């Protein structure tokens, strides 16, 4: 009896422990990013983000002037009970009582620091990184030595607006068009229905790279390059096969009787579609909408090619990629910028997770 | 008023009245769409000019985009319904299905054909040909083609060029044979563990979270982990801090050509981190679909958990395993963003899609780039067919 319960508890500990470990490993990259985005940029370059946790660090307690003790740097010296050469002191020598001696500076004029291991936490947090990345105007930054630096902001606020302007229609338009088409395939009769539907499914295999060059040329001819319409249509084109397929699967399973009674009552296809089908399909529509929204918001390649490099129209992914490309070492900007691009999708994700999961379960072969 | 009462009473109209009705309807049918198009066009110009404050532009863009499409559907449907019922029944399906088909043709079907066409030519692509030339001077038409074509040379190059072979090696060995199984196994592992745990919802939610992050964002996150500082300076990247802590040498891991091609693994890790949530969700649903009685019966018979897992659970969810695996394979065949932003395809990490991008947009070799795209398309087809067959036999929502 007892061993069975003990067994259960052991396996429960193992399971929960294993799970917790996996979750922790999964979260660490994001935590590192988040913590770093709030640190001062000087700190970022000189210490890891984990120094916000209590840790032991060498801190200077006092300094010794070698001249006062009459030490000769060219030979092994005796200080505080230890003997060491200049080279060894340079790297730091630990004394028997746990302190460390380190020679700072050159042979002739340097000093010796006595350091102790102290528990510290580096809790210097700042919003400066966000301020710099967010605005477009010049930004004042105070360096550790007191001088003030004027830097151009990265204008993420504009990019966020652009992302919204791209993502919301880029989600609703494909779904609308796909819903109309799915209804047509499911409930209307016309010649070539089966053939056209198979064609739609077949187009699932086409990688979007195929369309890039031809469409770019067409857009130039039509003067559409760099406009929102261009990118909405591109996302529509690439998302239609999957959307139509999924919505067709859902709409074709709606009860026939409901629709037929509506037709008998004199409703046209259009009214049946808008007043009956759309409301009934909201779970399917919502699932795909969230999936599509995240896809469009996070997209980089399509925005890069069709929206162009006009900074006024860039979306957040492009902005971030620019910072990576131009100033890949400016981690304070990258972390803040990356987090800004992630806030909205993460919020959407966590609040509407149920629908997102259902969208996944419907089979996402998105590419 | 009396006129409409007459109509409502369904009395036959005089010829004059019928002509007036017809002209009236025709007039409306022309005016309303024209006005609508005009408004939409003005909206387009306004957005393209981009002079107003950003918030206003965004709002107008959203309203214009969504409203515009809805309006167009409504108008075309209204036009079709104005026609006699027989014509309405014939044309209405095309109002519904037409826009989707038109867009698909323009964006996917035609480009595929055009890519195929371009891939038979050289760096500058096919010569400009017109149908007029075909009819007026067929000899010249075909000789233009014959002169400029390189036949199957591009395809031969795809399979023999050193960089492409490296790309194939990476896609097949690292992404299909290592990344895919690991993603699937991790997802399965988490699904099984979470199923037995109290904290299932939270755990699954957190493992799933990276899916909401863009590839660019993920690259920033992982570049930060892989960041390297010179020996002696404190390491700010997590991986190098651990390595140095154990006494090793810090490296720029994805770019560590000395261990090439194994530096690809550092990119593989990122994709596993991103995609395991997807596999986990599907496996979780599949596992919950296994009838509890079968598992209980096995346990009562004395089977250990491991035996239950391998002998009962796995066979039961084999359909899902195949669907998930094929989906991930398709994804890894097309992988681009992660590789491009992390290493630009250098250091031996090139894949098919990055090669395509480089050849088409940087080297501007139209023929070769198109051939790569077509090969990618062909590679995906069998996997996709298998995937869809499995999916069909499974279930949708």
XYZ file of C-alpha atoms in Angstrom:
764
model
C 0.000 0.000 0.000
C 2.622 2.451 1.105
C 5.023 1.540 -1.653
C 2.323 2.099 -4.294
C 1.703 5.591 -2.974
C 5.398 6.173 -2.644
C 5.844 5.006 -6.214
C 3.159 7.395 -7.343
C 4.746 10.283 -5.544
C 8.161 9.439 -6.933
C 6.881 9.271 -10.473
C 4.931 12.487 -9.904
C 8.114 14.189 -8.725
C 10.032 12.837 -11.696
C 7.377 13.926 -14.122
C 6.863 17.386 -12.698
C 10.577 17.825 -12.209
C 11.363 16.820 -15.771
C 8.639 19.079 -17.053
C 9.845 21.996 -14.952
C 13.363 21.501 -16.239
C 12.216 21.494 -19.844
C 10.074 24.579 -19.318
C 12.969 26.362 -17.667
C 15.285 25.544 -20.554
C 12.638 26.809 -22.920
C 12.161 30.054 -21.056
C 15.771 30.952 -20.369
C 16.442 32.475 -23.793
C 13.453 34.773 -23.499
C 14.177 35.657 -19.884
C 17.725 36.560 -20.846
C 16.407 38.871 -23.504
C 13.847 40.491 -21.266
C 16.246 41.111 -18.403
C 18.913 42.464 -20.723
C 16.583 44.922 -22.342
C 16.295 46.735 -19.034
C 19.981 46.940 -18.291
C 22.218 49.862 -18.974
C 24.211 49.323 -22.124
C 27.549 49.557 -20.420
C 26.548 46.803 -18.022
C 25.314 44.721 -20.933
C 28.692 44.698 -22.612
C 30.671 43.849 -19.510
C 28.636 41.319 -17.598
C 26.164 38.585 -18.314
C 22.499 39.138 -17.552
C 22.619 36.467 -14.891
C 24.528 38.859 -12.680
C 21.170 40.152 -11.551
C 21.046 37.069 -9.399
C 23.021 36.961 -6.157
C 26.537 35.887 -6.978
C 30.046 36.205 -5.674
C 32.173 38.885 -7.203
C 35.627 40.175 -6.542
C 35.393 43.670 -5.095
C 38.228 45.968 -4.169
C 38.600 46.610 -0.448
C 41.898 48.488 -0.393
C 44.880 49.294 -2.523
C 48.569 48.959 -1.752
C 51.254 51.149 -3.242
C 54.222 48.855 -4.013
C 56.628 51.760 -3.678
C 55.650 52.296 -0.063
C 56.476 48.730 0.760
C 59.701 49.004 -1.179
C 58.869 46.154 -3.521
C 60.978 45.394 -6.566
C 58.770 44.461 -9.501
C 61.470 42.672 -11.451
C 61.752 39.818 -8.964
C 59.369 37.718 -6.899
C 57.789 39.902 -4.231
C 56.549 39.177 -0.762
C 53.211 40.738 0.155
C 50.627 39.862 2.747
C 52.263 36.534 3.379
C 52.405 35.348 -0.255
C 55.229 35.366 -2.763
C 54.500 36.098 -6.397
C 56.089 37.530 -9.489
C 54.831 40.569 -11.360
C 53.286 38.420 -14.108
C 51.389 36.288 -11.610
C 50.116 39.353 -9.779
C 48.882 40.759 -13.045
C 46.464 37.861 -13.422
C 45.536 37.845 -9.771
C 46.930 35.767 -6.900
C 44.746 34.308 -4.174
C 46.070 34.518 -0.645
C 45.584 31.788 1.962
C 42.952 33.865 3.786
C 40.696 34.070 0.732
C 41.622 37.469 -0.570
C 43.009 38.211 -3.990
C 45.896 40.432 -4.928
C 45.960 41.945 -8.364
C 48.463 44.298 -9.960
C 46.717 47.047 -11.866
C 48.699 49.175 -14.246
C 52.278 48.984 -15.501
C 55.365 47.757 -13.753
C 56.622 51.123 -12.648
C 53.539 53.088 -11.655
C 50.897 50.501 -10.911
C 49.120 49.647 -7.672
C 48.107 46.422 -6.032
C 44.473 45.885 -5.298
C 43.250 43.714 -2.461
C 39.961 42.107 -3.440
C 37.383 40.175 -1.518
C 34.613 37.844 -2.609
C 31.346 39.589 -1.912
C 27.755 38.578 -2.572
C 26.222 41.139 -4.905
C 23.360 41.540 -7.284
C 23.559 43.874 -10.206
C 20.193 45.537 -10.119
C 20.846 48.605 -12.231
C 17.766 48.765 -14.383
C 16.840 51.436 -16.853
C 14.270 52.243 -19.468
C 16.807 54.039 -21.647
C 17.056 51.275 -24.210
C 13.355 51.349 -24.835
C 13.331 55.098 -25.027
C 16.066 55.086 -27.586
C 14.540 52.416 -29.759
C 11.031 53.767 -29.558
C 11.341 57.364 -30.644
C 12.650 58.738 -33.861
C 14.211 61.882 -32.564
C 17.563 62.462 -31.006
C 18.087 60.906 -27.670
C 20.461 61.902 -24.937
C 22.493 59.233 -23.256
C 24.697 59.765 -20.226
C 27.829 57.676 -20.233
C 29.266 56.263 -17.023
C 31.987 58.875 -17.030
C 29.419 61.652 -17.153
C 29.656 62.789 -20.762
C 26.437 63.096 -22.708
C 25.964 61.487 -26.094
C 23.298 62.401 -28.645
C 21.965 59.453 -30.626
C 19.223 59.014 -33.203
C 16.345 56.877 -32.048
C 15.254 53.878 -34.077
C 11.647 54.902 -34.596
C 10.045 51.673 -33.533
C 6.784 53.460 -32.838
C 6.363 54.116 -36.545
C 7.262 50.527 -37.354
C 4.641 49.263 -34.918
C 1.955 51.295 -36.670
C 3.121 49.935 -39.982
C 2.988 46.412 -38.703
C -0.594 46.974 -37.605
C -1.513 48.473 -40.965
C -0.017 45.447 -42.672
C -1.166 42.701 -40.324
C -4.814 43.474 -39.702
C -5.934 43.709 -43.324
C -3.377 41.033 -44.157
C -5.377 38.773 -41.887
C -8.940 39.809 -42.617
C -8.664 40.039 -46.387
C -7.361 36.491 -46.996
C -9.931 35.071 -44.621
C -12.766 36.966 -46.254
C -11.780 35.905 -49.743
C -11.150 32.337 -48.624
C -14.497 32.192 -46.822
C -16.353 33.298 -49.933
C -14.474 30.758 -52.024
C -14.926 27.968 -49.495
C -18.646 28.600 -49.411
C -18.748 28.623 -53.189
C -16.949 25.293 -53.379
C -19.043 23.762 -50.639
C -22.544 24.908 -51.387
C -22.760 26.222 -54.929
C -22.851 24.338 -58.178
C -20.901 25.457 -61.173
C -18.957 23.800 -63.968
C -15.409 22.842 -63.113
C -16.023 22.974 -59.370
C -14.094 19.843 -58.515
C -11.237 20.620 -60.854
C -10.788 24.142 -59.539
C -10.847 22.930 -55.964
C -8.156 20.351 -56.613
C -6.147 23.113 -58.243
C -6.443 25.190 -55.090
C -5.178 22.331 -52.953
C -2.389 21.566 -55.400
C -1.121 25.103 -55.007
C -0.301 24.297 -51.383
C 3.005 22.884 -52.567
C 4.241 26.085 -54.140
C 6.916 27.688 -51.979
C 6.441 31.420 -51.848
C 9.935 31.978 -53.227
C 8.563 31.020 -56.633
C 6.273 33.990 -56.781
C 8.704 36.635 -55.627
C 10.424 37.662 -58.854
C 7.406 37.559 -61.214
C 5.182 39.432 -58.777
C 7.862 42.009 -58.152
C 8.009 42.696 -61.862
C 4.244 42.969 -62.113
C 4.138 45.342 -59.192
C 6.708 47.612 -60.805
C 4.634 47.762 -63.961
C 1.515 48.604 -61.977
C 3.198 51.097 -59.700
C 2.230 49.078 -56.667
C 5.673 48.610 -55.213
C 6.044 49.666 -51.629
C 2.334 50.152 -50.983
C 0.239 48.433 -48.367
C -2.048 46.989 -51.018
C 0.931 45.190 -52.523
C 1.784 43.390 -49.348
C -1.828 42.617 -48.426
C -2.348 40.974 -51.798
C 0.913 39.067 -51.479
C -0.059 37.651 -48.112
C -3.501 36.868 -49.470
C -2.027 35.011 -52.404
C 0.280 32.923 -50.261
C -2.301 32.221 -47.593
C -5.303 31.391 -49.776
C -4.676 27.701 -50.479
C -4.448 26.769 -46.832
C -7.230 29.120 -45.756
C -9.596 27.894 -48.447
C -8.817 24.293 -47.642
C -9.391 24.677 -43.910
C -12.518 26.780 -44.232
C -13.897 24.413 -46.837
C -13.403 21.518 -44.446
C -15.358 23.400 -41.837
C -18.108 24.955 -43.940
C -18.892 21.757 -45.787
C -19.672 20.078 -42.489
C -22.333 22.572 -41.465
C -25.776 20.984 -41.261
C -27.468 20.852 -44.601
C -30.972 21.305 -43.186
C -30.227 24.727 -41.720
C -29.040 26.003 -45.059
C -31.859 24.428 -47.011
C -34.531 25.917 -44.807
C -32.921 29.297 -45.319
C -33.039 28.851 -49.082
C -36.655 27.774 -48.943
C -37.403 30.949 -47.032
C -36.185 32.861 -50.060
C -32.708 33.825 -48.982
C -30.086 34.292 -51.633
C -26.641 32.752 -51.426
C -25.225 36.051 -50.329
C -27.598 36.480 -47.415
C -27.135 32.885 -46.370
C -23.408 33.456 -46.433
C -23.357 36.695 -44.485
C -26.152 35.991 -42.043
C -25.780 32.271 -41.477
C -22.464 30.811 -42.528
C -20.141 33.521 -41.263
C -21.549 33.611 -37.722
C -21.592 29.823 -37.558
C -17.997 29.616 -38.731
C -16.570 31.948 -36.141
C -14.516 29.255 -34.349
C -12.847 28.252 -37.582
C -12.439 31.855 -38.695
C -10.996 32.909 -35.363
C -8.530 30.033 -35.297
C -7.227 30.758 -38.707
C -7.278 34.513 -38.106
C -4.954 34.265 -35.146
C -2.615 31.957 -36.967
C -2.558 34.248 -39.983
C -2.134 37.372 -37.866
C 0.929 35.983 -36.132
C 2.307 34.797 -39.433
C 1.915 38.196 -41.105
C 3.141 40.174 -38.093
C 6.243 38.006 -37.783
C 6.955 37.843 -41.465
C 10.236 39.218 -42.702
C 10.858 37.994 -46.245
C 7.644 39.216 -47.870
C 7.883 42.592 -46.182
C 11.511 42.853 -47.199
C 10.785 42.248 -50.835
C 7.455 43.970 -51.388
C 7.416 46.784 -48.904
C 10.916 47.921 -49.644
C 13.365 49.878 -47.603
C 11.525 53.167 -47.212
C 11.970 53.713 -43.471
C 8.556 55.284 -43.259
C 6.888 52.032 -44.238
C 9.047 49.424 -42.595
C 7.481 46.882 -40.331
C 8.932 45.872 -37.002
C 10.674 42.745 -38.243
C 12.503 44.735 -40.872
C 13.441 47.418 -38.397
C 14.851 44.825 -36.065
C 16.738 43.090 -38.855
C 18.225 46.452 -39.825
C 19.595 46.970 -36.353
C 21.021 43.457 -36.439
C 22.661 44.226 -39.742
C 23.982 47.703 -38.967
C 24.769 47.534 -35.309
C 24.840 43.851 -34.426
C 26.834 44.532 -31.270
C 24.407 47.038 -29.808
C 22.723 44.498 -27.596
C 20.892 47.160 -25.630
C 19.023 48.166 -28.765
C 18.550 44.668 -30.061
C 17.065 43.345 -26.848
C 14.674 46.260 -26.435
C 13.739 46.199 -30.106
C 13.204 42.444 -30.154
C 10.993 42.646 -27.130
C 8.924 45.428 -28.669
C 8.309 43.267 -31.723
C 7.230 40.424 -29.464
C 4.822 42.139 -27.090
C 1.791 42.224 -29.346
C 2.095 38.695 -30.742
C 2.711 37.285 -27.274
C -0.310 39.107 -25.891
C -2.491 37.883 -28.741
C -1.086 34.416 -28.278
C -1.637 34.102 -24.562
C -5.091 35.627 -24.518
C -6.446 33.729 -27.510
C -4.486 30.544 -27.102
C -7.469 28.276 -27.296
C -8.285 29.348 -30.826
C -4.677 29.234 -31.885
C -4.370 25.649 -30.768
C -7.455 24.688 -32.694
C -5.992 26.312 -35.755
C -2.886 24.206 -35.357
C -4.886 21.049 -34.923
C -6.574 21.724 -38.218
C -3.322 20.950 -39.906
C -0.936 23.757 -40.673
C 1.285 23.072 -43.608
C 2.040 26.732 -43.884
C 5.188 27.541 -45.697
C -46.076 55.340 -54.456
C -48.757 53.854 -56.639
C -46.125 52.637 -59.027
C -44.555 50.507 -56.348
C -47.895 49.254 -55.141
C -48.478 48.148 -58.667
C -45.199 46.283 -58.690
C -45.964 44.718 -55.366
C -49.299 43.581 -56.663
C -47.417 41.931 -59.514
C -49.535 43.430 -62.224
C -47.852 43.295 -65.584
C -46.164 46.574 -66.409
C -46.657 48.566 -69.550
C -43.786 48.663 -72.032
C -42.890 52.229 -71.148
C -42.612 51.441 -67.463
C -40.452 48.441 -68.182
C -38.033 50.436 -70.275
C -37.783 53.061 -67.569
C -37.112 50.419 -64.926
C -34.466 48.823 -67.077
C -32.676 52.082 -67.792
C -32.894 53.038 -64.138
C -31.378 49.764 -63.042
C -28.707 49.936 -65.718
C -27.849 53.440 -64.624
C -27.506 52.384 -61.004
C -25.505 49.345 -62.039
C -22.992 51.610 -63.691
C -22.953 54.525 -61.280
C -22.643 52.695 -57.996
C -19.601 50.649 -58.942
C -17.979 53.710 -60.503
C -18.446 55.740 -57.364
C -17.177 52.885 -55.260
C -14.087 52.425 -57.397
C -13.429 56.131 -57.339
C -13.572 56.255 -53.561
C -11.328 53.226 -53.300
C -8.829 54.672 -55.743
C -8.687 57.920 -53.809
C -8.022 55.924 -50.715
C -5.189 54.129 -52.465
C -3.580 57.385 -53.560
C -3.921 58.835 -50.113
C -2.199 55.860 -48.554
C 0.556 55.841 -51.102
C 1.312 59.513 -50.556
C 1.655 58.883 -46.853
C 1.516 62.474 -45.685
C -0.814 62.251 -42.736
C 0.232 61.324 -39.191
C 1.051 57.666 -38.759
C -1.944 56.786 -36.629
C -4.364 58.228 -39.172
C -2.707 56.384 -42.022
C -2.822 53.118 -40.139
C -6.475 53.488 -39.306
C -7.419 54.455 -42.825
C -5.330 51.624 -44.250
C -7.131 49.097 -42.112
C -10.592 50.456 -42.884
C -9.808 50.857 -46.564
C -8.291 47.434 -46.919
C -10.926 45.464 -45.103
C -13.879 47.639 -46.030
C -12.780 47.859 -49.614
C -12.771 44.123 -50.135
C -16.116 43.684 -48.406
C -17.560 46.505 -50.478
C -16.320 44.978 -53.713
C -17.907 41.655 -52.925
C -21.152 43.298 -52.013
C -21.218 45.360 -55.194
C -20.451 42.498 -57.526
C -22.998 40.315 -55.840
C -25.575 43.067 -56.085
C -24.812 43.484 -59.781
C -25.191 39.784 -60.413
C -28.443 39.644 -58.506
C -29.850 42.406 -60.665
C -29.797 40.004 -63.575
C -32.599 37.566 -64.360
C -32.542 34.612 -61.972
C -31.138 32.185 -64.480
C -28.103 34.350 -65.055
C -27.746 35.000 -61.359
C -27.511 31.305 -60.643
C -24.886 30.902 -63.341
C -22.718 33.848 -62.447
C -22.995 34.088 -58.695
C -20.627 31.200 -57.957
C -17.978 33.100 -59.842
C -18.534 36.155 -57.716
C -17.826 33.980 -54.722
C -15.028 31.894 -56.047
C -13.683 34.243 -58.698
C -11.529 36.587 -56.609
C -9.830 33.677 -54.871
C -9.101 31.935 -58.160
C -7.890 35.129 -59.786
C -5.501 35.866 -56.945
C -4.251 32.304 -56.829
C -3.665 32.310 -60.542
C -1.742 35.548 -60.406
C 0.293 34.800 -57.305
C 0.929 31.095 -57.422
C -0.115 29.370 -60.609
C 1.268 31.784 -63.174
C 4.530 32.415 -61.316
C 5.137 28.683 -61.204
C 4.767 28.449 -64.938
C 6.870 31.542 -65.455
C 9.582 30.244 -63.177
C 9.639 27.024 -65.107
C 9.988 29.011 -68.314
C 12.739 31.254 -66.954
C 14.704 28.297 -65.637
C 15.517 27.194 -69.142
C 17.402 30.363 -69.846
C 20.570 32.001 -68.720
C 21.493 34.752 -66.379
C 19.307 37.398 -67.960
C 16.261 35.239 -68.306
C 14.204 34.668 -71.433
C 14.206 37.155 -74.292
C 11.155 39.364 -74.531
C 8.776 37.625 -76.852
C 5.335 38.647 -77.929
C 2.511 36.600 -79.323
C 2.454 38.944 -82.302
C 5.937 37.795 -83.196
C 4.887 34.170 -82.958
C 2.229 34.724 -85.565
C 3.999 37.166 -87.810
C 7.433 35.600 -87.853
C 7.459 32.191 -86.190
C 10.909 31.451 -87.468
C 12.405 34.363 -85.618
C 10.306 33.631 -82.576
C 11.656 30.135 -82.192
C 15.191 31.044 -83.123
C 15.194 33.710 -80.401
C 14.250 31.020 -77.945
C 16.750 28.543 -79.292
C 19.589 31.043 -79.178
C 19.009 32.154 -75.622
C 18.069 28.890 -74.034
C 20.574 26.949 -71.994
C 18.461 23.842 -71.983
C 18.812 21.875 -68.804
C 22.124 23.455 -67.830
C 20.651 25.262 -64.873
C 19.231 22.048 -63.505
C 22.531 20.276 -63.940
C 24.180 23.141 -62.096
C 21.662 22.850 -59.266
C 22.814 19.321 -58.594
C 26.522 19.750 -59.235
C 27.430 23.221 -58.024
C 29.472 23.082 -54.832
C 27.319 25.530 -52.892
C 24.110 23.793 -53.904
C 25.492 20.450 -52.870
C 26.365 21.943 -49.530
C 22.821 23.287 -49.323
C 21.377 19.868 -50.128
C 23.626 18.233 -47.592
C 22.506 20.668 -44.928
C 18.826 20.418 -45.753
C 18.860 16.651 -45.871
C 21.318 15.686 -43.178
C 20.887 18.409 -40.584
C 17.386 19.611 -41.114
C 15.508 16.531 -42.200
C 17.475 13.847 -40.458
C 18.369 15.618 -37.234
C 16.150 18.644 -36.665
C 12.883 16.957 -37.607
C 13.187 13.863 -35.404
C 14.395 15.939 -32.469
C 11.501 18.370 -32.823
C 9.049 15.505 -33.013
C 10.577 13.664 -30.061
C 10.727 16.767 -27.879
C 7.105 17.561 -28.637
C 6.072 14.006 -27.891
C 8.056 13.947 -24.681
C 6.510 17.156 -23.405
C 3.036 16.040 -24.456
C 3.379 12.775 -22.547
C 4.872 14.387 -19.452
C 2.356 17.205 -19.414
C -0.517 14.790 -19.786
C 0.406 13.201 -16.449
C 1.156 16.422 -14.631
C -0.868 18.847 -12.616
C 0.715 21.815 -14.352
C -0.194 20.693 -17.816
C -1.806 23.885 -19.069
C 0.943 26.201 -17.912
C 3.745 23.961 -19.118
C 2.247 23.498 -22.556
C 1.540 27.183 -22.830
C 5.137 28.096 -22.089
C 6.701 25.513 -24.382
C 4.377 26.703 -27.103
C 5.176 30.367 -26.613
C 8.215 30.576 -28.940
C 5.856 29.960 -31.853
C 4.535 33.473 -31.397
C 8.005 34.954 -31.853
C 9.253 36.015 -35.251
C 12.323 34.364 -36.722
C 14.160 37.644 -36.621
C 13.324 38.014 -32.940
C 14.395 34.442 -32.266
C 17.671 35.125 -34.043
C 18.312 38.077 -31.770
C 17.553 35.989 -28.714
C 19.845 33.172 -29.745
C 22.597 35.406 -31.075
C 22.647 36.813 -27.610
C 23.116 33.362 -26.166
C 25.866 32.559 -28.659
C 27.602 35.915 -28.237
C 31.344 35.704 -27.872
C 33.777 38.074 -26.210
C 37.560 37.841 -26.457
C 39.348 35.509 -24.071
C 39.871 37.203 -20.735
C 36.894 39.517 -20.930
C 33.756 38.504 -19.137
C 31.404 36.566 -21.404
C 27.938 37.985 -21.890
C 26.565 35.101 -23.926
C 25.096 32.301 -21.864
C 26.663 29.439 -23.792
C 30.150 30.872 -23.740
C 29.815 31.755 -20.073
C 29.082 28.104 -19.325
C 31.895 26.919 -21.594
C 34.401 29.290 -20.019
C 33.137 28.340 -16.597
C 34.149 24.758 -17.383
C 37.488 25.925 -18.623
C 36.890 25.934 -22.355
C 37.518 28.462 -25.068
C 34.739 30.867 -26.039
C 33.678 30.623 -29.699
C 31.273 32.246 -32.101
C 29.343 29.020 -32.245
C 27.197 29.246 -35.404
C 30.190 30.613 -37.274
C 32.648 28.101 -35.834
C 33.951 26.830 -39.155
C 36.594 24.676 -37.495
C 33.922 22.182 -36.538
C 31.975 22.609 -39.768
C 29.553 21.249 -40.752
C 28.540 20.564 -37.165
C 28.081 24.271 -36.496
C 24.738 23.769 -38.246
C 23.580 22.172 -35.011
C 23.536 25.561 -33.348
C 20.945 26.678 -35.867
C 19.047 23.413 -35.534
C 18.667 24.071 -31.806
C 16.901 27.342 -32.543
C 14.370 25.720 -34.837
C 13.696 22.905 -32.374
C 13.079 25.551 -29.737
C 10.663 27.329 -32.066
C 8.766 24.369 -33.489
C 8.560 21.813 -30.700
C 5.477 23.621 -29.420
C 3.678 22.818 -32.633
C 4.440 19.109 -32.495
C 3.591 19.090 -28.805
C 0.119 20.499 -29.394
C -0.739 17.916 -32.001
C 0.643 15.058 -29.953
C -1.181 16.253 -26.881
C -4.483 16.127 -28.728
C -3.651 12.717 -30.154
C -2.680 11.262 -26.789
C -5.871 12.455 -25.216
C -7.689 10.568 -27.926
C -6.349 7.224 -26.764
C -9.101 5.369 -24.923
C -8.317 5.250 -21.229
C -9.485 1.648 -20.875
C -6.769 0.263 -23.100
C -4.074 1.957 -21.041
C -5.617 0.883 -17.766
C -5.969 -2.698 -18.949
C -2.320 -2.793 -19.908
C -1.213 -1.394 -16.554
C -3.383 -3.865 -14.686
C -1.752 -6.624 -16.691
C 1.542 -5.483 -15.257
C 3.014 -3.468 -18.119
C 5.521 -0.803 -17.133
C 5.024 2.789 -18.241
C 7.755 2.406 -20.827
C 6.064 -0.643 -22.310
C 2.728 1.131 -22.344
C 4.343 4.018 -24.153
C 6.034 2.047 -26.873
C 3.609 -0.798 -27.376
C 0.286 0.982 -27.044
C 0.531 4.758 -27.276
C 2.846 5.031 -30.238
C 0.932 2.665 -32.525
C -2.254 4.483 -31.642
C -0.991 7.889 -32.615
C 1.067 6.750 -35.595
C -1.165 8.728 -37.966
C -0.439 11.928 -36.067
C 3.255 11.111 -35.887
C 3.382 10.823 -39.648
C 1.379 13.997 -40.231
C 3.530 15.964 -37.841
C 6.781 14.604 -39.209
C 5.867 15.356 -42.798
C 4.742 18.866 -41.891
C 8.034 19.567 -40.149
C 9.954 18.102 -43.095
C 8.145 20.449 -45.480
C 8.929 23.320 -43.180
C 12.612 22.461 -42.952
C 12.920 22.040 -46.703
C 11.831 25.633 -47.137
C 13.709 27.072 -44.170
C 15.087 30.532 -44.821
C 14.653 33.199 -42.157
C 16.601 31.633 -39.331
C 19.580 30.713 -41.481
C 19.632 34.016 -43.293
C 19.514 36.242 -40.234
C 21.906 34.141 -38.127
C 24.657 33.431 -40.628
C 23.537 34.661 -44.047
C 24.097 31.130 -45.268
C 27.837 31.390 -44.666
C 30.144 29.177 -42.621
C 28.761 26.090 -44.301
C 25.168 26.662 -43.228
C 23.637 27.341 -46.645
C 20.255 25.833 -47.436
C 18.214 25.634 -50.614
C 16.088 28.681 -49.873
C 19.039 30.897 -48.963
C 20.853 29.809 -52.124
C 17.735 30.710 -54.073
C 17.656 34.152 -52.514
C 21.329 34.730 -53.120
C 21.224 33.627 -56.745
C 18.016 35.423 -57.631
C 18.348 38.687 -55.765
C 22.023 39.212 -55.118
C 23.806 37.522 -57.980
C 20.787 38.318 -60.182
C 21.085 35.084 -62.056
C 17.473 34.712 -63.122
C 17.715 31.342 -64.857
C 19.688 29.602 -62.136
C 17.582 31.050 -59.316
C 14.381 29.904 -60.983
C 15.773 26.421 -61.455
C 16.522 26.237 -57.735
C 12.973 27.315 -56.933
C 11.525 24.667 -59.237
C 13.702 21.965 -57.711
C 12.491 23.034 -54.272
C 8.917 22.811 -55.486
C 9.442 19.315 -56.836
C 11.127 18.206 -53.638
C 8.169 19.315 -51.575
C 5.484 17.637 -53.704
C 5.816 14.014 -52.575
C 5.991 14.971 -48.923
C 2.969 17.207 -49.300
C 0.943 14.496 -51.016
C 1.748 12.087 -48.226
C 0.879 14.726 -45.641
C -2.482 15.504 -47.212
C -3.407 11.850 -47.518
C -2.724 11.363 -43.822
C -4.635 14.481 -42.960
C -7.628 13.423 -44.977
C -7.761 10.137 -43.157
C -7.520 11.930 -39.861
C -9.883 14.655 -38.923
C -10.192 18.430 -39.282
C -11.681 20.572 -36.560
